[in-house]
């Protein structure tokens, strides 16, 4: 017993994998999975932002975003897509048939936020009431 120190391993057994090696392998696997999930999430965000830019530019079918080279686009520090608007602009210039042609007609007016309410007789002045009553009589006589 005095001949063998306590720190030596018996010669007939090999050192086995300890719990530390198993944990390291698991940590490495989780880190690679986390990086893959992060990459896929960034890609989804970039596609969503490009869809918004394409809708603003008047793209007819958003499935046409498959023509876009996503390697030129990346997420900025603030979460916005850097170069997205420029990329859609280039696509619009190179493939104009994918977008709605510009209209030469005038822009439609924005509707009022709430319908116009007629003024009640109790809210009118005497002069306004007299004019409104005369208009009603005139319309009913026709």
mmCIF file with all atom_site columns, C-alpha atoms in Angstrom:
data_model
loop_
_atom_site.group_PDB
_atom_site.id
_atom_site.type_symbol
_atom_site.label_atom_id
_atom_site.label_alt_id
_atom_site.label_comp_id
_atom_site.label_asym_id
_atom_site.label_entity_id
_atom_site.label_seq_id
_atom_site.pdbx_PDB_ins_code
_atom_site.Cartn_x
_atom_site.Cartn_y
_atom_site.Cartn_z
_atom_site.occupancy
_atom_site.B_iso_or_equiv
_atom_site.pdbx_formal_charge
_atom_site.auth_seq_id
_atom_site.auth_comp_id
_atom_site.auth_asym_id
_atom_site.auth_atom_id
_atom_site.pdbx_PDB_model_num
ATOM 1   C CA . UNK A 1 1   ? 0.000   0.000  0.000   1.00 0.00 ? 1   UNK A CA 1
ATOM 2   C CA . UNK A 1 2   ? 2.855   2.369  0.681   1.00 0.00 ? 2   UNK A CA 1
ATOM 3   C CA . UNK A 1 3   ? 4.382   1.560  -2.705  1.00 0.00 ? 3   UNK A CA 1
ATOM 4   C CA . UNK A 1 4   ? 1.576   2.952  -4.870  1.00 0.00 ? 4   UNK A CA 1
ATOM 5   C CA . UNK A 1 5   ? 0.741   6.638  -4.605  1.00 0.00 ? 5   UNK A CA 1
ATOM 6   C CA . UNK A 1 6   ? -2.919  7.603  -4.546  1.00 0.00 ? 6   UNK A CA 1
ATOM 7   C CA . UNK A 1 7   ? -2.779  9.698  -7.707  1.00 0.00 ? 7   UNK A CA 1
ATOM 8   C CA . UNK A 1 8   ? -1.706  6.909  -10.052 1.00 0.00 ? 8   UNK A CA 1
ATOM 9   C CA . UNK A 1 9   ? -4.281  5.048  -12.070 1.00 0.00 ? 9   UNK A CA 1
ATOM 10  C CA . UNK A 1 10  ? -4.225  1.303  -12.170 1.00 0.00 ? 10  UNK A CA 1
ATOM 11  C CA . UNK A 1 11  ? -2.450  0.119  -15.298 1.00 0.00 ? 11  UNK A CA 1
ATOM 12  C CA . UNK A 1 12  ? -5.128  -2.352 -16.378 1.00 0.00 ? 12  UNK A CA 1
ATOM 13  C CA . UNK A 1 13  ? -7.856  0.324  -16.938 1.00 0.00 ? 13  UNK A CA 1
ATOM 14  C CA . UNK A 1 14  ? -7.843  3.183  -19.438 1.00 0.00 ? 14  UNK A CA 1
ATOM 15  C CA . UNK A 1 15  ? -9.060  6.624  -18.465 1.00 0.00 ? 15  UNK A CA 1
ATOM 16  C CA . UNK A 1 16  ? -12.739 6.940  -19.360 1.00 0.00 ? 16  UNK A CA 1
ATOM 17  C CA . UNK A 1 17  ? -14.618 9.993  -20.541 1.00 0.00 ? 17  UNK A CA 1
ATOM 18  C CA . UNK A 1 18  ? -15.521 12.039 -17.571 1.00 0.00 ? 18  UNK A CA 1
ATOM 19  C CA . UNK A 1 19  ? -18.596 14.187 -17.094 1.00 0.00 ? 19  UNK A CA 1
ATOM 20  C CA . UNK A 1 20  ? -16.568 17.256 -18.132 1.00 0.00 ? 20  UNK A CA 1
ATOM 21  C CA . UNK A 1 21  ? -15.944 15.850 -21.632 1.00 0.00 ? 21  UNK A CA 1
ATOM 22  C CA . UNK A 1 22  ? -19.651 15.071 -22.042 1.00 0.00 ? 22  UNK A CA 1
ATOM 23  C CA . UNK A 1 23  ? -20.593 18.598 -20.949 1.00 0.00 ? 23  UNK A CA 1
ATOM 24  C CA . UNK A 1 24  ? -18.055 20.159 -23.329 1.00 0.00 ? 24  UNK A CA 1
ATOM 25  C CA . UNK A 1 25  ? -19.445 18.173 -26.254 1.00 0.00 ? 25  UNK A CA 1
ATOM 26  C CA . UNK A 1 26  ? -22.959 19.208 -25.301 1.00 0.00 ? 26  UNK A CA 1
ATOM 27  C CA . UNK A 1 27  ? -21.937 22.887 -24.980 1.00 0.00 ? 27  UNK A CA 1
ATOM 28  C CA . UNK A 1 28  ? -20.261 22.788 -28.393 1.00 0.00 ? 28  UNK A CA 1
ATOM 29  C CA . UNK A 1 29  ? -23.338 21.203 -29.951 1.00 0.00 ? 29  UNK A CA 1
ATOM 30  C CA . UNK A 1 30  ? -25.637 23.803 -28.363 1.00 0.00 ? 30  UNK A CA 1
ATOM 31  C CA . UNK A 1 31  ? -23.388 26.651 -29.525 1.00 0.00 ? 31  UNK A CA 1
ATOM 32  C CA . UNK A 1 32  ? -23.469 25.424 -33.128 1.00 0.00 ? 32  UNK A CA 1
ATOM 33  C CA . UNK A 1 33  ? -27.252 24.988 -32.945 1.00 0.00 ? 33  UNK A CA 1
ATOM 34  C CA . UNK A 1 34  ? -27.571 28.499 -31.499 1.00 0.00 ? 34  UNK A CA 1
ATOM 35  C CA . UNK A 1 35  ? -25.495 29.974 -34.317 1.00 0.00 ? 35  UNK A CA 1
ATOM 36  C CA . UNK A 1 36  ? -27.641 28.172 -36.901 1.00 0.00 ? 36  UNK A CA 1
ATOM 37  C CA . UNK A 1 37  ? -30.860 29.442 -35.298 1.00 0.00 ? 37  UNK A CA 1
ATOM 38  C CA . UNK A 1 38  ? -29.412 32.969 -35.198 1.00 0.00 ? 38  UNK A CA 1
ATOM 39  C CA . UNK A 1 39  ? -28.474 32.776 -38.898 1.00 0.00 ? 39  UNK A CA 1
ATOM 40  C CA . UNK A 1 40  ? -31.961 31.550 -39.876 1.00 0.00 ? 40  UNK A CA 1
ATOM 41  C CA . UNK A 1 41  ? -33.610 34.259 -37.755 1.00 0.00 ? 41  UNK A CA 1
ATOM 42  C CA . UNK A 1 42  ? -31.508 36.974 -39.397 1.00 0.00 ? 42  UNK A CA 1
ATOM 43  C CA . UNK A 1 43  ? -32.447 35.606 -42.824 1.00 0.00 ? 43  UNK A CA 1
ATOM 44  C CA . UNK A 1 44  ? -36.153 35.729 -41.935 1.00 0.00 ? 44  UNK A CA 1
ATOM 45  C CA . UNK A 1 45  ? -35.851 39.308 -40.685 1.00 0.00 ? 45  UNK A CA 1
ATOM 46  C CA . UNK A 1 46  ? -34.021 40.332 -43.848 1.00 0.00 ? 46  UNK A CA 1
ATOM 47  C CA . UNK A 1 47  ? -36.699 38.710 -46.036 1.00 0.00 ? 47  UNK A CA 1
ATOM 48  C CA . UNK A 1 48  ? -39.477 40.416 -44.063 1.00 0.00 ? 48  UNK A CA 1
ATOM 49  C CA . UNK A 1 49  ? -37.806 43.818 -44.393 1.00 0.00 ? 49  UNK A CA 1
ATOM 50  C CA . UNK A 1 50  ? -37.213 43.257 -48.104 1.00 0.00 ? 50  UNK A CA 1
ATOM 51  C CA . UNK A 1 51  ? -40.892 42.378 -48.526 1.00 0.00 ? 51  UNK A CA 1
ATOM 52  C CA . UNK A 1 52  ? -41.816 45.708 -46.943 1.00 0.00 ? 52  UNK A CA 1
ATOM 53  C CA . UNK A 1 53  ? -39.438 47.563 -49.260 1.00 0.00 ? 53  UNK A CA 1
ATOM 54  C CA . UNK A 1 54  ? -40.775 45.642 -52.264 1.00 0.00 ? 54  UNK A CA 1
ATOM 55  C CA . UNK A 1 55  ? -44.364 46.518 -51.360 1.00 0.00 ? 55  UNK A CA 1
ATOM 56  C CA . UNK A 1 56  ? -43.400 50.182 -51.044 1.00 0.00 ? 56  UNK A CA 1
ATOM 57  C CA . UNK A 1 57  ? -41.751 50.006 -54.468 1.00 0.00 ? 57  UNK A CA 1
ATOM 58  C CA . UNK A 1 58  ? -44.887 48.444 -55.977 1.00 0.00 ? 58  UNK A CA 1
ATOM 59  C CA . UNK A 1 59  ? -43.738 44.888 -56.623 1.00 0.00 ? 59  UNK A CA 1
ATOM 60  C CA . UNK A 1 60  ? -46.532 42.865 -58.200 1.00 0.00 ? 60  UNK A CA 1
ATOM 61  C CA . UNK A 1 61  ? -45.649 39.482 -56.690 1.00 0.00 ? 61  UNK A CA 1
ATOM 62  C CA . UNK A 1 62  ? -43.485 39.129 -53.584 1.00 0.00 ? 62  UNK A CA 1
ATOM 63  C CA . UNK A 1 63  ? -42.387 35.680 -54.729 1.00 0.00 ? 63  UNK A CA 1
ATOM 64  C CA . UNK A 1 64  ? -40.144 37.549 -57.177 1.00 0.00 ? 64  UNK A CA 1
ATOM 65  C CA . UNK A 1 65  ? -37.805 38.265 -54.261 1.00 0.00 ? 65  UNK A CA 1
ATOM 66  C CA . UNK A 1 66  ? -36.106 35.014 -55.210 1.00 0.00 ? 66  UNK A CA 1
ATOM 67  C CA . UNK A 1 67  ? -34.266 37.091 -57.845 1.00 0.00 ? 67  UNK A CA 1
ATOM 68  C CA . UNK A 1 68  ? -32.571 39.089 -55.090 1.00 0.00 ? 68  UNK A CA 1
ATOM 69  C CA . UNK A 1 69  ? -29.048 38.165 -54.011 1.00 0.00 ? 69  UNK A CA 1
ATOM 70  C CA . UNK A 1 70  ? -29.295 38.113 -50.216 1.00 0.00 ? 70  UNK A CA 1
ATOM 71  C CA . UNK A 1 71  ? -25.527 38.055 -49.752 1.00 0.00 ? 71  UNK A CA 1
ATOM 72  C CA . UNK A 1 72  ? -25.461 41.814 -50.464 1.00 0.00 ? 72  UNK A CA 1
ATOM 73  C CA . UNK A 1 73  ? -27.861 42.537 -47.593 1.00 0.00 ? 73  UNK A CA 1
ATOM 74  C CA . UNK A 1 74  ? -27.155 42.378 -43.873 1.00 0.00 ? 74  UNK A CA 1
ATOM 75  C CA . UNK A 1 75  ? -28.718 43.543 -40.635 1.00 0.00 ? 75  UNK A CA 1
ATOM 76  C CA . UNK A 1 76  ? -27.375 46.760 -39.193 1.00 0.00 ? 76  UNK A CA 1
ATOM 77  C CA . UNK A 1 77  ? -26.703 47.464 -35.532 1.00 0.00 ? 77  UNK A CA 1
ATOM 78  C CA . UNK A 1 78  ? -30.158 49.018 -35.130 1.00 0.00 ? 78  UNK A CA 1
ATOM 79  C CA . UNK A 1 79  ? -31.914 45.971 -36.649 1.00 0.00 ? 79  UNK A CA 1
ATOM 80  C CA . UNK A 1 80  ? -32.646 47.608 -39.997 1.00 0.00 ? 80  UNK A CA 1
ATOM 81  C CA . UNK A 1 81  ? -31.629 46.005 -43.252 1.00 0.00 ? 81  UNK A CA 1
ATOM 82  C CA . UNK A 1 82  ? -28.609 47.811 -44.644 1.00 0.00 ? 82  UNK A CA 1
ATOM 83  C CA . UNK A 1 83  ? -28.827 48.119 -48.423 1.00 0.00 ? 83  UNK A CA 1
ATOM 84  C CA . UNK A 1 84  ? -32.359 46.771 -48.748 1.00 0.00 ? 84  UNK A CA 1
ATOM 85  C CA . UNK A 1 85  ? -33.891 49.818 -50.452 1.00 0.00 ? 85  UNK A CA 1
ATOM 86  C CA . UNK A 1 86  ? -30.960 50.080 -52.854 1.00 0.00 ? 86  UNK A CA 1
ATOM 87  C CA . UNK A 1 87  ? -31.239 46.390 -53.728 1.00 0.00 ? 87  UNK A CA 1
ATOM 88  C CA . UNK A 1 88  ? -34.971 46.701 -54.469 1.00 0.00 ? 88  UNK A CA 1
ATOM 89  C CA . UNK A 1 89  ? -34.227 49.841 -56.511 1.00 0.00 ? 89  UNK A CA 1
ATOM 90  C CA . UNK A 1 90  ? -31.668 47.909 -58.575 1.00 0.00 ? 90  UNK A CA 1
ATOM 91  C CA . UNK A 1 91  ? -34.181 45.095 -59.067 1.00 0.00 ? 91  UNK A CA 1
ATOM 92  C CA . UNK A 1 92  ? -36.806 47.613 -60.160 1.00 0.00 ? 92  UNK A CA 1
ATOM 93  C CA . UNK A 1 93  ? -34.357 49.088 -62.663 1.00 0.00 ? 93  UNK A CA 1
ATOM 94  C CA . UNK A 1 94  ? -33.171 45.736 -64.033 1.00 0.00 ? 94  UNK A CA 1
ATOM 95  C CA . UNK A 1 95  ? -36.574 43.962 -64.056 1.00 0.00 ? 95  UNK A CA 1
ATOM 96  C CA . UNK A 1 96  ? -39.265 46.662 -64.346 1.00 0.00 ? 96  UNK A CA 1
ATOM 97  C CA . UNK A 1 97  ? -41.966 44.172 -65.364 1.00 0.00 ? 97  UNK A CA 1
ATOM 98  C CA . UNK A 1 98  ? -42.004 42.892 -61.762 1.00 0.00 ? 98  UNK A CA 1
ATOM 99  C CA . UNK A 1 99  ? -43.368 46.216 -60.543 1.00 0.00 ? 99  UNK A CA 1
ATOM 100 C CA . UNK A 1 100 ? -46.556 48.191 -61.080 1.00 0.00 ? 100 UNK A CA 1
ATOM 101 C CA . UNK A 1 101 ? -46.029 50.777 -63.828 1.00 0.00 ? 101 UNK A CA 1
ATOM 102 C CA . UNK A 1 102 ? -46.177 54.378 -62.625 1.00 0.00 ? 102 UNK A CA 1
ATOM 103 C CA . UNK A 1 103 ? -49.572 56.007 -63.033 1.00 0.00 ? 103 UNK A CA 1
ATOM 104 C CA . UNK A 1 104 ? -50.024 59.328 -64.806 1.00 0.00 ? 104 UNK A CA 1
ATOM 105 C CA . UNK A 1 105 ? -53.383 59.985 -63.191 1.00 0.00 ? 105 UNK A CA 1
ATOM 106 C CA . UNK A 1 106 ? -53.787 62.218 -60.194 1.00 0.00 ? 106 UNK A CA 1
ATOM 107 C CA . UNK A 1 107 ? -53.493 60.901 -56.708 1.00 0.00 ? 107 UNK A CA 1
ATOM 108 C CA . UNK A 1 108 ? -56.768 60.127 -54.966 1.00 0.00 ? 108 UNK A CA 1
ATOM 109 C CA . UNK A 1 109 ? -57.766 62.346 -52.093 1.00 0.00 ? 109 UNK A CA 1
ATOM 110 C CA . UNK A 1 110 ? -57.602 60.935 -48.633 1.00 0.00 ? 110 UNK A CA 1
ATOM 111 C CA . UNK A 1 111 ? -61.110 60.435 -47.249 1.00 0.00 ? 111 UNK A CA 1
ATOM 112 C CA . UNK A 1 112 ? -62.153 62.397 -44.202 1.00 0.00 ? 112 UNK A CA 1
ATOM 113 C CA . UNK A 1 113 ? -61.570 60.660 -40.937 1.00 0.00 ? 113 UNK A CA 1
ATOM 114 C CA . UNK A 1 114 ? -65.256 60.811 -39.992 1.00 0.00 ? 114 UNK A CA 1
ATOM 115 C CA . UNK A 1 115 ? -68.397 61.533 -41.977 1.00 0.00 ? 115 UNK A CA 1
ATOM 116 C CA . UNK A 1 116 ? -69.653 65.095 -42.212 1.00 0.00 ? 116 UNK A CA 1
ATOM 117 C CA . UNK A 1 117 ? -72.480 65.663 -39.746 1.00 0.00 ? 117 UNK A CA 1
ATOM 118 C CA . UNK A 1 118 ? -75.284 67.997 -40.618 1.00 0.00 ? 118 UNK A CA 1
ATOM 119 C CA . UNK A 1 119 ? -75.819 70.903 -38.314 1.00 0.00 ? 119 UNK A CA 1
ATOM 120 C CA . UNK A 1 120 ? -78.883 70.639 -36.088 1.00 0.00 ? 120 UNK A CA 1
ATOM 121 C CA . UNK A 1 121 ? -81.498 73.409 -36.085 1.00 0.00 ? 121 UNK A CA 1
ATOM 122 C CA . UNK A 1 122 ? -80.700 74.127 -32.433 1.00 0.00 ? 122 UNK A CA 1
ATOM 123 C CA . UNK A 1 123 ? -77.056 74.781 -33.367 1.00 0.00 ? 123 UNK A CA 1
ATOM 124 C CA . UNK A 1 124 ? -77.890 77.223 -36.217 1.00 0.00 ? 124 UNK A CA 1
ATOM 125 C CA . UNK A 1 125 ? -78.188 80.953 -36.089 1.00 0.00 ? 125 UNK A CA 1
ATOM 126 C CA . UNK A 1 126 ? -81.465 82.501 -37.187 1.00 0.00 ? 126 UNK A CA 1
ATOM 127 C CA . UNK A 1 127 ? -80.042 83.365 -40.624 1.00 0.00 ? 127 UNK A CA 1
ATOM 128 C CA . UNK A 1 128 ? -78.648 79.831 -41.147 1.00 0.00 ? 128 UNK A CA 1
ATOM 129 C CA . UNK A 1 129 ? -81.992 78.324 -40.094 1.00 0.00 ? 129 UNK A CA 1
ATOM 130 C CA . UNK A 1 130 ? -83.916 80.546 -42.518 1.00 0.00 ? 130 UNK A CA 1
ATOM 131 C CA . UNK A 1 131 ? -81.628 79.538 -45.445 1.00 0.00 ? 131 UNK A CA 1
ATOM 132 C CA . UNK A 1 132 ? -81.748 75.825 -44.573 1.00 0.00 ? 132 UNK A CA 1
ATOM 133 C CA . UNK A 1 133 ? -85.559 75.891 -44.263 1.00 0.00 ? 133 UNK A CA 1
ATOM 134 C CA . UNK A 1 134 ? -85.892 77.645 -47.626 1.00 0.00 ? 134 UNK A CA 1
ATOM 135 C CA . UNK A 1 135 ? -83.669 74.988 -49.253 1.00 0.00 ? 135 UNK A CA 1
ATOM 136 C CA . UNK A 1 136 ? -85.726 72.153 -47.778 1.00 0.00 ? 136 UNK A CA 1
ATOM 137 C CA . UNK A 1 137 ? -89.004 73.742 -48.998 1.00 0.00 ? 137 UNK A CA 1
ATOM 138 C CA . UNK A 1 138 ? -87.489 74.284 -52.457 1.00 0.00 ? 138 UNK A CA 1
ATOM 139 C CA . UNK A 1 139 ? -86.343 70.626 -52.719 1.00 0.00 ? 139 UNK A CA 1
ATOM 140 C CA . UNK A 1 140 ? -89.703 69.287 -51.532 1.00 0.00 ? 140 UNK A CA 1
ATOM 141 C CA . UNK A 1 141 ? -91.567 71.372 -54.119 1.00 0.00 ? 141 UNK A CA 1
ATOM 142 C CA . UNK A 1 142 ? -89.676 69.710 -56.980 1.00 0.00 ? 142 UNK A CA 1
#
